[in-house]
Every structure is written in structure tokens, then in C-alpha cells.
PDB file of C-alpha atoms in Angstrom:
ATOM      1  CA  UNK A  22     -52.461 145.717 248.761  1.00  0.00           C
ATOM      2  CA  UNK A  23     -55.827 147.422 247.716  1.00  0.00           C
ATOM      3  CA  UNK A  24     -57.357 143.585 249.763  1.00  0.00           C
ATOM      4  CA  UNK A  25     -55.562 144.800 252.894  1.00  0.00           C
ATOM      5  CA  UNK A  26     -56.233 148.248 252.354  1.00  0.00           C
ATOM      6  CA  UNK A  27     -60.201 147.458 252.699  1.00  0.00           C
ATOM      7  CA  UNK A  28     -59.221 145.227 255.619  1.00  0.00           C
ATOM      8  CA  UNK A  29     -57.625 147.786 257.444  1.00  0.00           C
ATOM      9  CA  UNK A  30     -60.531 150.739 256.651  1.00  0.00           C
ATOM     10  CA  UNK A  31     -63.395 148.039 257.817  1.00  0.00           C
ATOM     11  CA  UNK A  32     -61.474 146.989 261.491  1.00  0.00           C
ATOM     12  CA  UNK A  33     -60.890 150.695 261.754  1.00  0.00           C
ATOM     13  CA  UNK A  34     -64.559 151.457 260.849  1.00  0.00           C
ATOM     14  CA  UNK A  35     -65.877 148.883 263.204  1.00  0.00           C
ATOM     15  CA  UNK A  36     -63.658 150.377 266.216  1.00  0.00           C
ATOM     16  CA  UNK A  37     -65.465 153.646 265.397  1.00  0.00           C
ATOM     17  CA  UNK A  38     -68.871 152.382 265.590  1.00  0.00           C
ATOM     18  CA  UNK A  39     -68.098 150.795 268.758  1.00  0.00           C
ATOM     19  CA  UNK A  40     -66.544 153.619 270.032  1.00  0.00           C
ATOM     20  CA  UNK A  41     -69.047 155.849 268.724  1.00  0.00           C
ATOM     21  CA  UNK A  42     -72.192 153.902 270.408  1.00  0.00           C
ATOM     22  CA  UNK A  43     -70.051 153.851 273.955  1.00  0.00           C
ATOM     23  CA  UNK A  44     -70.110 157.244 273.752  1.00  0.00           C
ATOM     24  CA  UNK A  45     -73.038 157.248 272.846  1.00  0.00           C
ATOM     25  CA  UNK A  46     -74.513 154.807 275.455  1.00  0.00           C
ATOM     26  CA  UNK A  47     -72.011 156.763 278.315  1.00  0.00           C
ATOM     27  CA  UNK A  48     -74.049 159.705 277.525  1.00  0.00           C
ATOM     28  CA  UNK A  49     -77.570 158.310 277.359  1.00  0.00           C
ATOM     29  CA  UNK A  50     -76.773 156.778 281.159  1.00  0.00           C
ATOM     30  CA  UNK A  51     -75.318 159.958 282.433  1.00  0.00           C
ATOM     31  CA  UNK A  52     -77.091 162.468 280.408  1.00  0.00           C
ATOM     32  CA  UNK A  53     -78.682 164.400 283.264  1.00  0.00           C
ATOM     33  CA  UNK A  54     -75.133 165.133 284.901  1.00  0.00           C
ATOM     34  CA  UNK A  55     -73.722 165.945 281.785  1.00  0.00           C
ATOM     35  CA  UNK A  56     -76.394 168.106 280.694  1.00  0.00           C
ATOM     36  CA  UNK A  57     -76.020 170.160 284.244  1.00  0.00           C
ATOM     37  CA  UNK A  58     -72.125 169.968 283.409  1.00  0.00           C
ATOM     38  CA  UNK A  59     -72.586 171.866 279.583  1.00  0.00           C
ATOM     39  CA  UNK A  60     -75.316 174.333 280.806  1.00  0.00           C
ATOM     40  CA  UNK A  61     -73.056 175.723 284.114  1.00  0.00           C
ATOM     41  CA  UNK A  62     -70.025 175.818 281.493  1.00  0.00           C
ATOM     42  CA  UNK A  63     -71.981 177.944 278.835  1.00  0.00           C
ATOM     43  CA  UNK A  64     -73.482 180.109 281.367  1.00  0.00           C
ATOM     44  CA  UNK A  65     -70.376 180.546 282.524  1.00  0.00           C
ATOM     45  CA  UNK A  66     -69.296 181.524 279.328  1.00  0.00           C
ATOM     46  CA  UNK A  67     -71.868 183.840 278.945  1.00  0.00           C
ATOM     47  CA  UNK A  68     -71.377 186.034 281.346  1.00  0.00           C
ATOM     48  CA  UNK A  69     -67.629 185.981 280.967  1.00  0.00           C
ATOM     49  CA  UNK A  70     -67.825 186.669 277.215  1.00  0.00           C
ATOM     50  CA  UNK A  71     -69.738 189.923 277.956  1.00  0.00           C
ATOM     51  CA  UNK A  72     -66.917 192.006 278.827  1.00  0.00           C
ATOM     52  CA  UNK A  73     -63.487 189.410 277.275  1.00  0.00           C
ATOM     53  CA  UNK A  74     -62.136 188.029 274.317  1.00  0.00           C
ATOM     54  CA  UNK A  75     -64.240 184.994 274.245  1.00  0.00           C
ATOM     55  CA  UNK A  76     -65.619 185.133 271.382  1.00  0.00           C
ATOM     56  CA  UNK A  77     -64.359 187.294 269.431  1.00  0.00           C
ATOM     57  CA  UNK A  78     -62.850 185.744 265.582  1.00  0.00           C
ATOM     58  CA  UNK A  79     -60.425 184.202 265.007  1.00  0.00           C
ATOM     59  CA  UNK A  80     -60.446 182.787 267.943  1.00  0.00           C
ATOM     60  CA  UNK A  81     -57.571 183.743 270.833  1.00  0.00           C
ATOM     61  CA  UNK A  82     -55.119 181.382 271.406  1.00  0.00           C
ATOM     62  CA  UNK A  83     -54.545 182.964 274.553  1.00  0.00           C
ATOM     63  CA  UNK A  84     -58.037 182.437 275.475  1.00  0.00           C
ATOM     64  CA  UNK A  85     -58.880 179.306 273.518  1.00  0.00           C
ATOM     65  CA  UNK A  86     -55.667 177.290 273.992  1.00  0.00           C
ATOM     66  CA  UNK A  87     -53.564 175.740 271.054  1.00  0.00           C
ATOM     67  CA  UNK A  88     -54.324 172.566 268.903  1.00  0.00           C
ATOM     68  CA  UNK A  89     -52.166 170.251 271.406  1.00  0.00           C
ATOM     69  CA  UNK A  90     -54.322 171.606 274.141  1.00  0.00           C
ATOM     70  CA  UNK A  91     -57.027 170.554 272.896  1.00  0.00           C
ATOM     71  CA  UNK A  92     -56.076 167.282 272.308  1.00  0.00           C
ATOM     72  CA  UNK A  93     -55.454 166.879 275.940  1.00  0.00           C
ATOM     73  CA  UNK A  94     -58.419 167.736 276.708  1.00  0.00           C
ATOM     74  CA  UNK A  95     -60.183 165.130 274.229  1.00  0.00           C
ATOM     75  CA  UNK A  96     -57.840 162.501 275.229  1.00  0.00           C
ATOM     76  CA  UNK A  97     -58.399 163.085 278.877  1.00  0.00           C
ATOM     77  CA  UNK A  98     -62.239 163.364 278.330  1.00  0.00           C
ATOM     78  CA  UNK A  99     -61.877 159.788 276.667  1.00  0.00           C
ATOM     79  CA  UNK A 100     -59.616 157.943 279.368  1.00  0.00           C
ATOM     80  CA  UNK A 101     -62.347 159.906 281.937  1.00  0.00           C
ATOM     81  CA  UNK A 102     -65.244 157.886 279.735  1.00  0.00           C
ATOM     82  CA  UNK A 103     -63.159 154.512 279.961  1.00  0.00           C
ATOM     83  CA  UNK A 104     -62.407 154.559 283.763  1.00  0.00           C
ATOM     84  CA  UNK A 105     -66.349 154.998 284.004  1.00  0.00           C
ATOM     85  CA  UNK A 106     -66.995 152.649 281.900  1.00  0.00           C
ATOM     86  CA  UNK A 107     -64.826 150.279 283.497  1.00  0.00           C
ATOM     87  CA  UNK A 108     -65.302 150.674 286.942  1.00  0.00           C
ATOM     88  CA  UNK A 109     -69.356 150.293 285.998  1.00  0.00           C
ATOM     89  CA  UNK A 110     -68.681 146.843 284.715  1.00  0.00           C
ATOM     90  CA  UNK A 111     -66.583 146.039 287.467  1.00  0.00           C
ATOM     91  CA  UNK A 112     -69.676 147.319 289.448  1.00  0.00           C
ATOM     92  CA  UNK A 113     -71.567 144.771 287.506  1.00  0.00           C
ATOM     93  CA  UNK A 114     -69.325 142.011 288.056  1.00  0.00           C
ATOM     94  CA  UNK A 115     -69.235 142.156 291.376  1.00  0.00           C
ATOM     95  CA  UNK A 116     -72.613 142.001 291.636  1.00  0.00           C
ATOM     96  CA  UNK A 117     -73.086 139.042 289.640  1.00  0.00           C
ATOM     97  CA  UNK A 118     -70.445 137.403 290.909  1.00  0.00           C
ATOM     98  CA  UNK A 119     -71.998 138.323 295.144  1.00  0.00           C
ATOM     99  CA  UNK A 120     -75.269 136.744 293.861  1.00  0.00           C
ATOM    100  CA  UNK A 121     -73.715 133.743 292.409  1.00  0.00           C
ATOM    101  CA  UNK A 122     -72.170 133.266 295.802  1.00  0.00           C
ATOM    102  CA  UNK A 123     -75.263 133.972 297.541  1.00  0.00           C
ATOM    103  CA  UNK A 124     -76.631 131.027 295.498  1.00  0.00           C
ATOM    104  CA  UNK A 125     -73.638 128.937 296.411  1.00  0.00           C
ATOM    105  CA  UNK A 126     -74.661 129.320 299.626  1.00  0.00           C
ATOM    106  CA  UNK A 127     -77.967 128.522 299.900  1.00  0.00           C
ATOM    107  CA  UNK A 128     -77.453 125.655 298.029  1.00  0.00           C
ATOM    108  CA  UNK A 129     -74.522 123.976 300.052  1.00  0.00           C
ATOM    109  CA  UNK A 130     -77.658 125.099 303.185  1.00  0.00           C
ATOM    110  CA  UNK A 131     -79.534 122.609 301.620  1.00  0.00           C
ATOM    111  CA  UNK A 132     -76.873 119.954 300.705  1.00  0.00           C
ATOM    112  CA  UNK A 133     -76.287 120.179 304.646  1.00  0.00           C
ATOM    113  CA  UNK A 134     -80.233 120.276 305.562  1.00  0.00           C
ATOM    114  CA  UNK A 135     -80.774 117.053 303.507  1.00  0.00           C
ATOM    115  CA  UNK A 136     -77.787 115.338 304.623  1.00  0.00           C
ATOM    116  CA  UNK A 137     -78.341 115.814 308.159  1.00  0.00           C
ATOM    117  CA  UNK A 138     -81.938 114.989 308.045  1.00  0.00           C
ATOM    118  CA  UNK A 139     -80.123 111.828 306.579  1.00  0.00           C
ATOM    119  CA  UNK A 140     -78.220 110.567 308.660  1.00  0.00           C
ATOM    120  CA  UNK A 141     -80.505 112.329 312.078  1.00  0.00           C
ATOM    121  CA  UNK A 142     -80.956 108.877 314.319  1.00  0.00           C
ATOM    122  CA  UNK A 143     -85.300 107.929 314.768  1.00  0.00           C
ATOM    123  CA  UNK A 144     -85.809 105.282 317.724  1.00  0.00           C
ATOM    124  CA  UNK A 145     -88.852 103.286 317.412  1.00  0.00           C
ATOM    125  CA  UNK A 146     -90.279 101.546 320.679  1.00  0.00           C
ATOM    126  CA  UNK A 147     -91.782  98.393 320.409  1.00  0.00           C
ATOM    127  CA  UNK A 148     -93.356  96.967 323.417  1.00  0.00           C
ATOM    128  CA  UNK A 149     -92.969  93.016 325.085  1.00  0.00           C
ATOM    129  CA  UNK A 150     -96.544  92.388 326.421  1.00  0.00           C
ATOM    130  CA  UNK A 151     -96.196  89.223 328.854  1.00  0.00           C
ATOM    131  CA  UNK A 152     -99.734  90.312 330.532  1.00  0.00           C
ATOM    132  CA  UNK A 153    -101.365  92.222 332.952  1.00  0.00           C
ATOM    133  CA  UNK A 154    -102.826  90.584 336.083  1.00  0.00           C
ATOM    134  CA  UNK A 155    -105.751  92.211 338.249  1.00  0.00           C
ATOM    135  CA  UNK A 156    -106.041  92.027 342.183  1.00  0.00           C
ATOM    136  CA  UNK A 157    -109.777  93.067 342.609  1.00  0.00           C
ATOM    137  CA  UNK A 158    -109.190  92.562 346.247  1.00  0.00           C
ATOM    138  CA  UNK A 159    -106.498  94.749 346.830  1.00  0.00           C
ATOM    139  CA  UNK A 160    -107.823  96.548 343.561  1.00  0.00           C
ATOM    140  CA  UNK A 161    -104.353  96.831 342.250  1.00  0.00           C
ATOM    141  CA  UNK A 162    -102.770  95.579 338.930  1.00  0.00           C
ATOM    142  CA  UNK A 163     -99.789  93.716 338.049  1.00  0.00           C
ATOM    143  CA  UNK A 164     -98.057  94.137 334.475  1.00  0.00           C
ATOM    144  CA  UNK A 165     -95.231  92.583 333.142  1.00  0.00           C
ATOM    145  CA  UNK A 166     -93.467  94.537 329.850  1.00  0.00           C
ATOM    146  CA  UNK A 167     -90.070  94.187 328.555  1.00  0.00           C
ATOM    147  CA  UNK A 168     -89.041  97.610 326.325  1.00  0.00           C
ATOM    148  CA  UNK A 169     -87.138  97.304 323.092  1.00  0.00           C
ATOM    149  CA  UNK A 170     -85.601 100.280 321.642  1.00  0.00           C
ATOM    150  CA  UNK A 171     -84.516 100.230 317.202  1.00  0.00           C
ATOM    151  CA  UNK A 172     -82.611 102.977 315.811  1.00  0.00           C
ATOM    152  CA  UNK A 173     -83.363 104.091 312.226  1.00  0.00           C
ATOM    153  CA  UNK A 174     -81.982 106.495 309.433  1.00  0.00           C
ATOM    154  CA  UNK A 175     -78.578 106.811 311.191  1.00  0.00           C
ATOM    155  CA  UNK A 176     -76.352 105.807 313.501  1.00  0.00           C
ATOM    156  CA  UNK A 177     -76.443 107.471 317.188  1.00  0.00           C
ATOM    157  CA  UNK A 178     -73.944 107.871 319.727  1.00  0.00           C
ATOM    158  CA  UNK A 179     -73.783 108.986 323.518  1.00  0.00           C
ATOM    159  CA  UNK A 180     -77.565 107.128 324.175  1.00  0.00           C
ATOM    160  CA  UNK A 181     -79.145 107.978 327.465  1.00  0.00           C
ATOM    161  CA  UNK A 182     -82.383 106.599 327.795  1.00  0.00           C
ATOM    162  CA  UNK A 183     -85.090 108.265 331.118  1.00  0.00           C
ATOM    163  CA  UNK A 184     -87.765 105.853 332.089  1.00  0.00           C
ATOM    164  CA  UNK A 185     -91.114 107.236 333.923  1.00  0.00           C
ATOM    165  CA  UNK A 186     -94.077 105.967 334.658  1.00  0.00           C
ATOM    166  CA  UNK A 187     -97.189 107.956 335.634  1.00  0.00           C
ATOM    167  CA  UNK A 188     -98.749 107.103 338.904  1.00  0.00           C
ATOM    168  CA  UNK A 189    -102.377 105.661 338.912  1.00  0.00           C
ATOM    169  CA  UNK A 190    -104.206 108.961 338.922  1.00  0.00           C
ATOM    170  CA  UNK A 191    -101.439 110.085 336.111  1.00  0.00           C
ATOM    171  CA  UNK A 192    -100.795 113.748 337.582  1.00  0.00           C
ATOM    172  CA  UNK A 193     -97.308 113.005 338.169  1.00  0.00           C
ATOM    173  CA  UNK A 194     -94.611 110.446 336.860  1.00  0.00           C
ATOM    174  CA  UNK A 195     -91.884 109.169 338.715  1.00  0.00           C
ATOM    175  CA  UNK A 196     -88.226 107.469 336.880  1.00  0.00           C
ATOM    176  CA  UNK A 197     -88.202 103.928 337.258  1.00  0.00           C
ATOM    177  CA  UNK A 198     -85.158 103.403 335.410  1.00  0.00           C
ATOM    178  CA  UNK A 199     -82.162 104.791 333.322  1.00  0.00           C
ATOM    179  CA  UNK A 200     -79.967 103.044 330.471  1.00  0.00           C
ATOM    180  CA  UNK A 201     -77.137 104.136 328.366  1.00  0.00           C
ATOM    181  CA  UNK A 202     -75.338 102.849 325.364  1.00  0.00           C
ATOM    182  CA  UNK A 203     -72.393 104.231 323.743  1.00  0.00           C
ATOM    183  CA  UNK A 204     -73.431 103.747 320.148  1.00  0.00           C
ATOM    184  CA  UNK A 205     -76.371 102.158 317.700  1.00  0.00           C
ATOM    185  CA  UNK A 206     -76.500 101.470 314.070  1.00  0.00           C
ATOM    186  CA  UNK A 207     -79.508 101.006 311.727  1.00  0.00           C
ATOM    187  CA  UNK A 208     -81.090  97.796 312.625  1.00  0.00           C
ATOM    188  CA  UNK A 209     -79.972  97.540 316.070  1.00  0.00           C
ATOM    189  CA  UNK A 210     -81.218  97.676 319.064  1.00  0.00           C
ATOM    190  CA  UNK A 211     -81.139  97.247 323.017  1.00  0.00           C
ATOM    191  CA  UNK A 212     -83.665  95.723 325.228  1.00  0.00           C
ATOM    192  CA  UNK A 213     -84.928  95.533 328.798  1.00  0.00           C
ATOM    193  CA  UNK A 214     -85.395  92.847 330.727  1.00  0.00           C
ATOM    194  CA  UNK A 215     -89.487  91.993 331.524  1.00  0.00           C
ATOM    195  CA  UNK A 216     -89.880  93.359 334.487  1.00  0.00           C
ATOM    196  CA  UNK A 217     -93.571  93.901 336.485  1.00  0.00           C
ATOM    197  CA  UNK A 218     -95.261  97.359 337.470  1.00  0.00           C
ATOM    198  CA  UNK A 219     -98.035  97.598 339.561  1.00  0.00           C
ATOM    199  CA  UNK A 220    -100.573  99.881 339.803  1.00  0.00           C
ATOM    200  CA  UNK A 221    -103.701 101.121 342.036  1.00  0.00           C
ATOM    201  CA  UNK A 222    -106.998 101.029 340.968  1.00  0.00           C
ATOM    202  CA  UNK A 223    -108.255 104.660 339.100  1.00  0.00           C
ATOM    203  CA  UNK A 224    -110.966 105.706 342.307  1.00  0.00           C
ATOM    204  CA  UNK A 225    -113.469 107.167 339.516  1.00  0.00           C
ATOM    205  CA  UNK A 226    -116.749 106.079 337.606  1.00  0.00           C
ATOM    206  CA  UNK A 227    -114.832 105.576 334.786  1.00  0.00           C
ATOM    207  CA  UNK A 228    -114.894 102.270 332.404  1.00  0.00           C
ATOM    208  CA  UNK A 229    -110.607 101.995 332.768  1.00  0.00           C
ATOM    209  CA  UNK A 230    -110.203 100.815 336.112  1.00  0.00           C
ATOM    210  CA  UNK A 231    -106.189 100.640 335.643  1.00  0.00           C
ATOM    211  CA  UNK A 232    -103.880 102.665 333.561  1.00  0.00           C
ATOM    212  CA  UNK A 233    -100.265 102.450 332.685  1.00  0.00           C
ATOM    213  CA  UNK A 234     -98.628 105.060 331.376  1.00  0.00           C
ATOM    214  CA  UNK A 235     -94.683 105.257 330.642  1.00  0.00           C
ATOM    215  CA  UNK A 236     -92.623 108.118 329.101  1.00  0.00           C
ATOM    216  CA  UNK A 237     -89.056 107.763 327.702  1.00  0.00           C
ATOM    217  CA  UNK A 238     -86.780 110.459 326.997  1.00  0.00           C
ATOM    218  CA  UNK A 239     -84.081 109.386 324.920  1.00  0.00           C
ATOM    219  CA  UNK A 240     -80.814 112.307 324.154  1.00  0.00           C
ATOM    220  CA  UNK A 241     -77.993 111.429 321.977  1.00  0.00           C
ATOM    221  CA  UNK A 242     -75.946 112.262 318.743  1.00  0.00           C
ATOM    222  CA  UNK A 243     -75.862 111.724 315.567  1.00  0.00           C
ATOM    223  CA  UNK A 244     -72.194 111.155 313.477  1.00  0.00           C
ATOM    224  CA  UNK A 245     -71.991 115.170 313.249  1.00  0.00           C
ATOM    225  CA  UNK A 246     -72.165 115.446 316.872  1.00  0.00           C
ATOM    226  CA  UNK A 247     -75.368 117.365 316.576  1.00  0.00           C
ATOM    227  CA  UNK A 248     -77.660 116.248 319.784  1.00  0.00           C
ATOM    228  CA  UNK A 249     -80.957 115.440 319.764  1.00  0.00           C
ATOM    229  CA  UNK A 250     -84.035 114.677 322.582  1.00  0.00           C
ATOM    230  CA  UNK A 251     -86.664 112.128 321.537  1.00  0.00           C
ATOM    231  CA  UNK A 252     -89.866 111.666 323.786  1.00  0.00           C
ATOM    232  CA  UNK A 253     -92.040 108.610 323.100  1.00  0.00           C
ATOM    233  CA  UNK A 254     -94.988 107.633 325.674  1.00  0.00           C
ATOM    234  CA  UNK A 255     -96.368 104.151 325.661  1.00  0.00           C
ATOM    235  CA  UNK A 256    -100.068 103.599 327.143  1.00  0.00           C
ATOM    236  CA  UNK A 257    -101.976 100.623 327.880  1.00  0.00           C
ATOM    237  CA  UNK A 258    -105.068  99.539 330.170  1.00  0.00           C
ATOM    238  CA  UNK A 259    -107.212  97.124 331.827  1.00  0.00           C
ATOM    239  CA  UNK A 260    -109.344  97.488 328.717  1.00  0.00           C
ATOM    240  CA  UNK A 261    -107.097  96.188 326.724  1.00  0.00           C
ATOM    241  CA  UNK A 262    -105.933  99.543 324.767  1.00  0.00           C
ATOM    242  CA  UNK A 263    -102.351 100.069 323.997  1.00  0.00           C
ATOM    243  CA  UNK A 264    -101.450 103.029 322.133  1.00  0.00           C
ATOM    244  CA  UNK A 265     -97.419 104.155 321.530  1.00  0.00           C
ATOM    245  CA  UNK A 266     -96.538 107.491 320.570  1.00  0.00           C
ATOM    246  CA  UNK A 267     -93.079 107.788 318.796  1.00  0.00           C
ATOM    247  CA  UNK A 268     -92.564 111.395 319.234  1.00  0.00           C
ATOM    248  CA  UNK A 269     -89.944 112.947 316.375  1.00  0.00           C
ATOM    249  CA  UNK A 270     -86.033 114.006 317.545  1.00  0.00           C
ATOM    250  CA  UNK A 271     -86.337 117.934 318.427  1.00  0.00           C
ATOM    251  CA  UNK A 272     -82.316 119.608 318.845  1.00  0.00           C
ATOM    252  CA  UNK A 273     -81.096 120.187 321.952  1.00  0.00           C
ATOM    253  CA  UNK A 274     -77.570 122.189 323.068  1.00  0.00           C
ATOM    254  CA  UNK A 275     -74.812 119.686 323.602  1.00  0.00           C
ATOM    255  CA  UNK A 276     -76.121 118.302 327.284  1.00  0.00           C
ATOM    256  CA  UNK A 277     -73.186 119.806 330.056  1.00  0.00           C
ATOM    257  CA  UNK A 278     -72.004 116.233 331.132  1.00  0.00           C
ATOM    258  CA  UNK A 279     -71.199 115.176 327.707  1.00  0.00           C
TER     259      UNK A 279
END
């Protein structure tokens, strides 16, 4: 008995400690209001005690209320402590628990970011060079490409290929040709037939006589259905330079036709 006896005073002294540094924590967070609270009710008080019963001894239990009042009050003062305290760590839950899901969500950003850039379509042009032939007399040139298109990273869908080629001067370009395929997958690709292109001769002092300059725009989608616009230009001239440049997919809006 004397055993459960201790067991009993120590659980009850550790609620009291506990209790005892709530309080005492509920009034070190809130001390300023409850400071203003105690000085309003003692000047109030003070000026009623001038000229009452107040504080005169013993005390009135008119004035002062009875035991059982004033254990309402205490009780009420301590469920008015625990409804703060609670709703302040329900405060701080919801906090923690608004930026765990801001985390969530900026992490399932980047799942999608690096899953998209995954699977985001890259064609690669890759030129058929059967020659180019020169006509000093009519100072025009005659060459003969075939265009070959691979798809990397992912597959692509709804292909529409644009084919231009600069004029001789290269202020302007004019479409020489347009392709479509319904769908490509890593590794494959579609091809044009060679075909010739002629162009005049460049009426400058320049070294390059004869330029050819083509531009592709390629749209499609990837397996999200997000669509994409690719440019690549492909340049080559009577000097014997060839230069491709595989421009990078920028995102368009779904085209209107599609």
C-alpha cells in the first residue's frame, strides 16, 4: 500500500509541475494582456473600495462571493487557459501541416518538370548530300539533297513538318514543301525523297557565289498532349560549307486545327 501510495503522490506531483509550467508558460506568452487585464481590475478596485465594503475584514460574502464561487471562477479561468492553449497548437498544426503541403507541392512540380522534359520529343536533321552542280553560264546552281528527320527522348504525335528555302539574296523564304506523320518513336524516322533546288548566282563581291539556305518548322506532341514548335535551318554553299542548326522544342498553345 505505502508502494502505491508513493506511486500515486509522484503521477500527481508530475501533473502539477506540468500544469504548473503551462501556466506558467500561458502567462510568459500573454503576459502583456494579462498584465493590462490585473492593473484595469485593481484600479477598478481602487476607486470602488473608497467609498464600499471592499475591503473591509472579514471579508463580505456579499461582496466577495462564497467558496463555490470562487471555484467557478478558478475552474473557468483554467478551461479559459486550455481552450488557448489548444486552439494555439491547433494554430501550430495547421501551419506545419500547410507547409508540409506546400512542400508536397513543389516537389510533385518537379516530379512533373523532370518527367516531361523526359519524355519532350528532340528531332535531329541529318542531311543527304548527292552534290551541287554550277551553271557559270546561266550563273545558276543545281543541288540535289534528300532530308531525313530522327526523333529522340520521346515519342511524338500529330507531326507537321514546313519546308522553306531562302531565295538567292536570302531576304525572304518561300515553302517548298509540307509533310505530316501521325506518330514517331525513338529511333525512327521519315525521309524525303532527293530532290534538286536551284539557285541564282549571289550579284555581290563576295567569295560565296551560291547559297542555300532551308528552314523547317516542325509542331507536334508529345504522349501528354503538350505541343511543341521546333525550328532547325540547314545551310550550305558553293564553298563547300554546310552548317545545321538543330534549334531546341519551345511550347506552343494546342495549334486550332488539331
Amino acid at each position: 500500500m505505502s508502494n502505491l501510495h508513493d506511486l500515486n503522490m509522484k503521477v500527481l506531483e508530475n501533473k502539477i509541475r506540468i500544469i504548473v509550467g503551462e501556466l506558467v508558460e500561458f502567462i510568459s506568452n500573454y503576459r502583456a494582456i494579462i498584465l493590462s487585464a490585473l492593473l484595469i481590475v485593481f484600479v477598478f478596485l481602487g476607486y470602488m473600495g473608497r467609498n464600499s465594503s471592499f475591503f473591509t475584514f472579514p471579508l463580505n460574502a456579499g461582496v466577495w462571493g462564497t467558496l463555490s464561487d470562487w471555484i467557478m471562477v478558478i475552474v473557468t479561468a483554467f478551461t479559459v487557459f486550455y481552450l488557448i492553449k489548444s486552439f494555439s497548437a491547433q494554430r501550430a498544426s495547421n501551419s506545419i501541416q500547410n507547409e508540409t503541403l506546400i512542400e508536397q507541392q513543389k516537389i510533385t512540380e518537379i516530379e512533373q518538370f523532370i518527367f516531361k522534359e523526359k519524355v519532350k520529343p528532340i528531332f535531329e536533321l541529318k542531311i543527304g548530300d548527292h552534290g551541287m552542280n554550277i551553271d557559270e553560264i546561266n550563273e545558276e546552281a543545281t543541288a540535289t539533297y534528300s532530308f531525313n528527320f530522327f526523333v529522340h527522348n520521346g515519342a511524338a504525335k500529330d507531326i507537321h513538318i514546313e519546308d522553306y528555302l531562302f531565295d538567292h539574296n536570302g531576304s525572304s523564304n518561300n515553302m517548298i514543301g509540307a509533310s505530316s506523320r501521325n506518330e514517331l518513336y525513338p529511333g525512327m524516322n521519315f525521309s524525303s525523297m532527293p530532290s534538286e533546288y536551284k539557285q541564282h548566282k549571289i550579284n555581290n563581291n563576295q567569295d560565296v557565289h551560291y547559297i542555300f539556305r532551308f528552314s523547317f518548322i516542325i509542331t507536334y506532341c508529345d504522349v501528354l498532349d503538350n505541343y511543341y514548335e521546333q525550328n532547325v535551318i540547314f545551310y550550305s554553299d558553293s564553298n563547300d560549307l554546310k552548317n545545321i542548326h538543330q534549334g531546341g522544342p519551345k511550347p506552343i498553345n494546342k495549334p486550332l486545327d488539331k
